[in-house]
């Protein structure tokens, strides 16, 4: 993945934080999921007064893509932090989101964690979810 594409994805993720619905945590997360065909599916976190129905930005993006028939992915950019903070720290995906990535993504799936378009770290899925349980364990 070239640097320009990474920066573009981060930029989409950063913009998505404006749409986060976070009346409880005030912690806004944006995600941008790059499909193999080049399309980008964005997501933000959406909280709920009953807490459990809260959906993370990453899973919002996956839900949008999969519900449109897209299941082949290359990378995801994730940006998160307190709603009004001026500078962001790295926001790593929660365990549930890593498991959802594992359902649809292979070992070459890139996870981009960013503070800004210029400050980011990249990982491949096995680095952040080693020895995972997944479709291979159930499907013949
Ligand atoms: N959150 C995400 O959107 N993605 C993550 O990977 C970590 C957590 C959201 C969920 C909740 O709305 C807020 O951040 C605080 O946990």
PDB file of N, CA and C in Angstrom, residues 79-82 85 87-91 113-115:
ATOM      1  N   UNK A  79      -8.929   6.246  13.619  1.00  0.00           N
ATOM      2  CA  UNK A  79      -8.504   7.442  14.334  1.00  0.00           C
ATOM      3  C   UNK A  79      -9.500   7.690  15.460  1.00  0.00           C
ATOM      4  N   UNK A  80      -9.011   7.848  16.686  1.00  0.00           N
ATOM      5  CA  UNK A  80      -9.951   8.071  17.777  1.00  0.00           C
ATOM      6  C   UNK A  80      -9.350   8.825  18.924  1.00  0.00           C
ATOM      7  N   UNK A  81     -10.228   9.469  19.691  1.00  0.00           N
ATOM      8  CA  UNK A  81      -9.776  10.190  20.875  1.00  0.00           C
ATOM      9  C   UNK A  81     -10.904  11.036  21.413  1.00  0.00           C
ATOM     10  N   UNK A  82     -10.679  11.663  22.568  1.00  0.00           N
ATOM     11  CA  UNK A  82     -11.705  12.526  23.154  1.00  0.00           C
ATOM     12  C   UNK A  82     -12.186  13.561  22.135  1.00  0.00           C
ATOM     13  N   UNK A  85     -10.485  17.029  22.002  1.00  0.00           N
ATOM     14  CA  UNK A  85      -9.041  17.196  22.237  1.00  0.00           C
ATOM     15  C   UNK A  85      -8.336  17.665  20.961  1.00  0.00           C
ATOM     16  N   UNK A  87      -5.062  17.280  20.168  1.00  0.00           N
ATOM     17  CA  UNK A  87      -4.149  16.306  19.569  1.00  0.00           C
ATOM     18  C   UNK A  87      -4.582  14.905  20.001  1.00  0.00           C
ATOM     19  N   UNK A  88      -4.440  13.980  19.089  1.00  0.00           N
ATOM     20  CA  UNK A  88      -4.923  12.622  19.326  1.00  0.00           C
ATOM     21  C   UNK A  88      -3.789  11.680  19.669  1.00  0.00           C
ATOM     22  N   UNK A  89      -4.134  10.669  20.467  1.00  0.00           N
ATOM     23  CA  UNK A  89      -3.194   9.587  20.740  1.00  0.00           C
ATOM     24  C   UNK A  89      -3.580   8.431  19.813  1.00  0.00           C
ATOM     25  N   UNK A  90      -2.764   7.394  19.768  1.00  0.00           N
ATOM     26  CA  UNK A  90      -3.132   6.234  18.952  1.00  0.00           C
ATOM     27  C   UNK A  90      -4.318   5.515  19.591  1.00  0.00           C
ATOM     28  N   UNK A  91      -5.273   5.125  18.776  1.00  0.00           N
ATOM     29  CA  UNK A  91      -6.457   4.413  19.253  1.00  0.00           C
ATOM     30  C   UNK A  91      -6.488   3.042  18.574  1.00  0.00           C
ATOM     31  N   UNK A 113      -3.201   2.731  12.301  1.00  0.00           N
ATOM     32  CA  UNK A 113      -3.609   3.453  13.508  1.00  0.00           C
ATOM     33  C   UNK A 113      -2.964   4.827  13.418  1.00  0.00           C
ATOM     34  N   UNK A 114      -3.789   5.864  13.451  1.00  0.00           N
ATOM     35  CA  UNK A 114      -3.222   7.182  13.176  1.00  0.00           C
ATOM     36  C   UNK A 114      -3.581   8.241  14.205  1.00  0.00           C
ATOM     37  N   UNK A 115      -2.631   9.150  14.379  1.00  0.00           N
ATOM     38  CA  UNK A 115      -2.897  10.367  15.150  1.00  0.00           C
ATOM     39  C   UNK A 115      -3.257  11.496  14.188  1.00  0.00           C
TER      40      UNK A 115
END
